Short mmCIF file of N, CA and C in Angstrom, two decimals:
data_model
loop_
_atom_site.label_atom_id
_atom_site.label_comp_id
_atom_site.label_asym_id
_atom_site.label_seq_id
_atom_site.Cartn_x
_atom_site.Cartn_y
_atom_site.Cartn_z
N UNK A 1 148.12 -65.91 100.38
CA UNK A 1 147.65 -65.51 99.08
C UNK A 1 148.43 -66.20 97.98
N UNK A 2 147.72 -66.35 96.51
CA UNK A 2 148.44 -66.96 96.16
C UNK A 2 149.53 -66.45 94.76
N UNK A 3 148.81 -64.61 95.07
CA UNK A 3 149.78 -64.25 94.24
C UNK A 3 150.08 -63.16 94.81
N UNK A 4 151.57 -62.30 94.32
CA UNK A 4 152.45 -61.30 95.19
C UNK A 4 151.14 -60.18 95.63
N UNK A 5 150.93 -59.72 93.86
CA UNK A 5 149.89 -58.50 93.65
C UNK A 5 148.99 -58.98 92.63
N UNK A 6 147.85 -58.20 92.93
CA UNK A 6 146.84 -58.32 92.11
C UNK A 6 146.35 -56.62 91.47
N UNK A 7 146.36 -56.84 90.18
CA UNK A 7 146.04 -55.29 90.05
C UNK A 7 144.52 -55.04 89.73
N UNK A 8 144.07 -53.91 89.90
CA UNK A 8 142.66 -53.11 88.87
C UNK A 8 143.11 -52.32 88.04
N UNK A 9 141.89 -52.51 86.95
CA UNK A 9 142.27 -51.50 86.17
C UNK A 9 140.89 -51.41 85.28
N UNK A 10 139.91 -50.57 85.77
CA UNK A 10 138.13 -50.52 85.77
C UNK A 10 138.54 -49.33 84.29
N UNK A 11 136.69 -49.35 83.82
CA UNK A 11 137.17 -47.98 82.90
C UNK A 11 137.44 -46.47 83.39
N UNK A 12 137.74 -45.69 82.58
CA UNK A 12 138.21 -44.56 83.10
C UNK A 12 136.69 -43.55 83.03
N UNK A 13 135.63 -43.85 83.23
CA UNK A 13 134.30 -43.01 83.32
C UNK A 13 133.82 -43.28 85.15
N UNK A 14 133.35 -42.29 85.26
CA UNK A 14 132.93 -41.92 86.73
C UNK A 14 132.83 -43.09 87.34
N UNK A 15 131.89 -44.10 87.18
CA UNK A 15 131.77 -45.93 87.72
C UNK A 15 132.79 -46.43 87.72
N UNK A 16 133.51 -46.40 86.92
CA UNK A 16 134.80 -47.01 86.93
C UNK A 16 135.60 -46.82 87.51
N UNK A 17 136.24 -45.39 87.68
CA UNK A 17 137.01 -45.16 88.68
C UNK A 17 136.86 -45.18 90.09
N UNK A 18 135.21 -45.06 90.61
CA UNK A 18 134.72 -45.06 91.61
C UNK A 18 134.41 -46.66 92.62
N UNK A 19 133.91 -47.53 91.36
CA UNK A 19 134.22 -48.97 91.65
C UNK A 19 135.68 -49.42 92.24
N UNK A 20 136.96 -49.07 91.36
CA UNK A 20 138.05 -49.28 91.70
C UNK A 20 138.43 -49.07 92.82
N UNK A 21 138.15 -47.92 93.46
CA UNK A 21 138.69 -47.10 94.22
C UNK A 21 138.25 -48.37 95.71
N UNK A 22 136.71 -48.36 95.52
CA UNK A 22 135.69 -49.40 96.58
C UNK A 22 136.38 -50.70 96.57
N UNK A 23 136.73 -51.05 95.28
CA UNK A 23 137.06 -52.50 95.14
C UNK A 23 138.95 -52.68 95.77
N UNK A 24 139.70 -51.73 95.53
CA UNK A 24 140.95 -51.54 96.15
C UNK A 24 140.63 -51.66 97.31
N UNK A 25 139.71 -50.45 97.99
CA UNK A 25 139.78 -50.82 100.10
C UNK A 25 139.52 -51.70 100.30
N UNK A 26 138.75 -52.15 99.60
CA UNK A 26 138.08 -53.65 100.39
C UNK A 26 138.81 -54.66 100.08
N UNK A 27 140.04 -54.99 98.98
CA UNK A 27 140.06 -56.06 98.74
C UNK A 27 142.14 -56.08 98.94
N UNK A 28 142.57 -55.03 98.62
CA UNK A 28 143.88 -54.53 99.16
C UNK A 28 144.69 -54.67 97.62
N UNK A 29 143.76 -54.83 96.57
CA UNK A 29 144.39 -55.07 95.10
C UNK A 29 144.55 -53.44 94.80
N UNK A 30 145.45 -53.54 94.05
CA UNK A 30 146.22 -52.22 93.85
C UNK A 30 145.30 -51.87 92.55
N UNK A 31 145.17 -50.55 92.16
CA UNK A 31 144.26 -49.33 91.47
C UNK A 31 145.14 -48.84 90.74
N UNK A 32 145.05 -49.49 89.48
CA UNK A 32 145.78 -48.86 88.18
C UNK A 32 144.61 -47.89 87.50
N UNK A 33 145.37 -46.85 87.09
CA UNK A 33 144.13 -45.74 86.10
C UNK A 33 145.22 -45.04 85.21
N UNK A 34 144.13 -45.60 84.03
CA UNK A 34 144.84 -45.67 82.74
C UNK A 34 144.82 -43.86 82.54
N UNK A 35 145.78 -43.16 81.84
CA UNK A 35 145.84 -42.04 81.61
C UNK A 35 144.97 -41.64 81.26
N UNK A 36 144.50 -40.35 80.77
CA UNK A 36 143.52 -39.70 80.06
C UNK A 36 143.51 -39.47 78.73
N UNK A 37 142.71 -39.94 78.08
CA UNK A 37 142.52 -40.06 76.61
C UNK A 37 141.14 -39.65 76.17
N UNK A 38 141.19 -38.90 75.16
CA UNK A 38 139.77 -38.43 74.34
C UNK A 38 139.33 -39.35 73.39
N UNK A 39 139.77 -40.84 72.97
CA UNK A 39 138.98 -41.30 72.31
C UNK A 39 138.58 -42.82 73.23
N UNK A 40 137.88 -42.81 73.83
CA UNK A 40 137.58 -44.01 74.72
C UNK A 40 137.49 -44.01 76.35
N UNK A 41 137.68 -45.02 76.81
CA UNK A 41 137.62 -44.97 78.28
C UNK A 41 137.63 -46.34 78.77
N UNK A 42 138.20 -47.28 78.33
CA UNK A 42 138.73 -48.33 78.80
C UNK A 42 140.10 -48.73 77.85
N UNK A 43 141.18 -49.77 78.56
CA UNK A 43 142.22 -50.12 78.28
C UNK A 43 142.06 -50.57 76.95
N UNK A 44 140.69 -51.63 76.00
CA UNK A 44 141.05 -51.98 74.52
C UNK A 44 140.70 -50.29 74.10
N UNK A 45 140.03 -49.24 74.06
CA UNK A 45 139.94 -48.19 73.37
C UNK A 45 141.20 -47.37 73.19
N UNK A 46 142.04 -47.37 74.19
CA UNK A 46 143.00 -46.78 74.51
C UNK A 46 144.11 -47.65 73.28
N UNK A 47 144.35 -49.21 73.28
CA UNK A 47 144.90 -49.87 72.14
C UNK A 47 144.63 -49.37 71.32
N UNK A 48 143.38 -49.31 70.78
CA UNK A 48 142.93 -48.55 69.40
C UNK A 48 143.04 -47.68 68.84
N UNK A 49 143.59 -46.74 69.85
CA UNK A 49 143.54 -44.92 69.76
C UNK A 49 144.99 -44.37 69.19
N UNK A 50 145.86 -45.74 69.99
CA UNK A 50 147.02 -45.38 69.32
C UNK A 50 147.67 -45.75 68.23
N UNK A 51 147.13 -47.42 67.82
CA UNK A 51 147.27 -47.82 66.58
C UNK A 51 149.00 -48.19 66.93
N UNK A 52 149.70 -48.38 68.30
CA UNK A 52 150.78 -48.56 67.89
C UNK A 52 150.82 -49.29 69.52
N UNK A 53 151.63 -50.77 69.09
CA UNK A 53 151.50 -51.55 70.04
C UNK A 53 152.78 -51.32 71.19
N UNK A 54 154.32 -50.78 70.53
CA UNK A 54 155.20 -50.81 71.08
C UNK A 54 154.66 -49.23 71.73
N UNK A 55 153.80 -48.28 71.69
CA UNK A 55 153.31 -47.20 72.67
C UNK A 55 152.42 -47.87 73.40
N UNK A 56 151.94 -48.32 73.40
CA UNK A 56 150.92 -49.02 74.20
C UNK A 56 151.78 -49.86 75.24
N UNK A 57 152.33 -50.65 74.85
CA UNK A 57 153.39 -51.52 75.85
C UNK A 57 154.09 -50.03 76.70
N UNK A 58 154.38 -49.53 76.30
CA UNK A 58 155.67 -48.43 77.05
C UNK A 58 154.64 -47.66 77.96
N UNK A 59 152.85 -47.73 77.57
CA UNK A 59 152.45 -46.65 78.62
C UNK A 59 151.68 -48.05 79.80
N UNK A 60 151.78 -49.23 79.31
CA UNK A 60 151.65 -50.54 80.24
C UNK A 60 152.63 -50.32 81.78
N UNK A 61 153.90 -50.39 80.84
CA UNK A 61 155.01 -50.23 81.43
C UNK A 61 155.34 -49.47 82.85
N UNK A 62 154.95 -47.99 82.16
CA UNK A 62 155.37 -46.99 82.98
C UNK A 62 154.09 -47.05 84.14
N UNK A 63 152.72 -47.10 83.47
CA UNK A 63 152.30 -47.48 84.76
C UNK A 63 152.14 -48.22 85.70
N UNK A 64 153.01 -49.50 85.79
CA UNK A 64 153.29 -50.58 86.64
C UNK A 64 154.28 -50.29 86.98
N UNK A 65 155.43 -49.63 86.64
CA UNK A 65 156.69 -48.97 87.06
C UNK A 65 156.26 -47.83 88.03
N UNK A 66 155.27 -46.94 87.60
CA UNK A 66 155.13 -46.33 88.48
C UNK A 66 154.22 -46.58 89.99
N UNK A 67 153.34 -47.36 89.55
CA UNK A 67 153.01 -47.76 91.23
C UNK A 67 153.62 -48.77 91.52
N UNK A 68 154.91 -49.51 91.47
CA UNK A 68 155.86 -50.31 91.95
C UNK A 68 157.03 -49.36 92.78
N UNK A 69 156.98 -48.19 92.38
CA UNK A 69 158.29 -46.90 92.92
C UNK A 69 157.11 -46.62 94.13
N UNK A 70 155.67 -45.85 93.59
CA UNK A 70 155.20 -45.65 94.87
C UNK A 70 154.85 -46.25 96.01
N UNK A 71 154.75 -47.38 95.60
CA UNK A 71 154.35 -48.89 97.19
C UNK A 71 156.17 -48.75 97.94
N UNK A 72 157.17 -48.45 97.18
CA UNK A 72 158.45 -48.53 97.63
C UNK A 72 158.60 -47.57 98.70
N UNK A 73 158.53 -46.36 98.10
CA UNK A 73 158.62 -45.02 99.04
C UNK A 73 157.79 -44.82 100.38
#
C-alpha cells in the first residue's frame, strides 16, 4: 500500500454513516465520525458552525488522536 492509513469521514446523516461503516469493511480504511452537531451534518458545516478555526483544528485533532489510542489498545 502506498500509504500507512487512509481515513473516512462520510456525512453524519443515516447514508453517511451507514456508507462508512460498508466502505471501512470492505476496504480496511479507518471510520472517522465527526461529533454531533445541530447545525449541519458534514465536516464544512461543522467549520461553519463554529466560526472558529483553532476549535475546529482541536476537534480534528482529538479525533485522530483518538482512533490512533484505539487501533493501539
Amino acid at each position: 500500500r502506498r500509504y500507512k492509513e487512509i481515513y473516512i469521514l462520510l456525512d453524519n446523516d443515516d447514508a453517511g454513516l451507514q456508507d462508512a461503516v460498508k466502505l471501512s469493511e470492505s476496504t480496511g480504511f479507518t471510520n472517522i465520525v465527526l461529533p454531533e452537531f445541530s447545525q449541519g451534518k458534514d465536516i464544512s458545516d461543522l467549520y461553519k458552525s463554529l466560526s472558529d478555526k483553532n476549535q475546529f483544528k482541536q476537534i480534528m485533532i482529538n479525533l485522530f488522536n483518538y482512533d490512533t489510542q484505539r487501533s493501539i489498545c
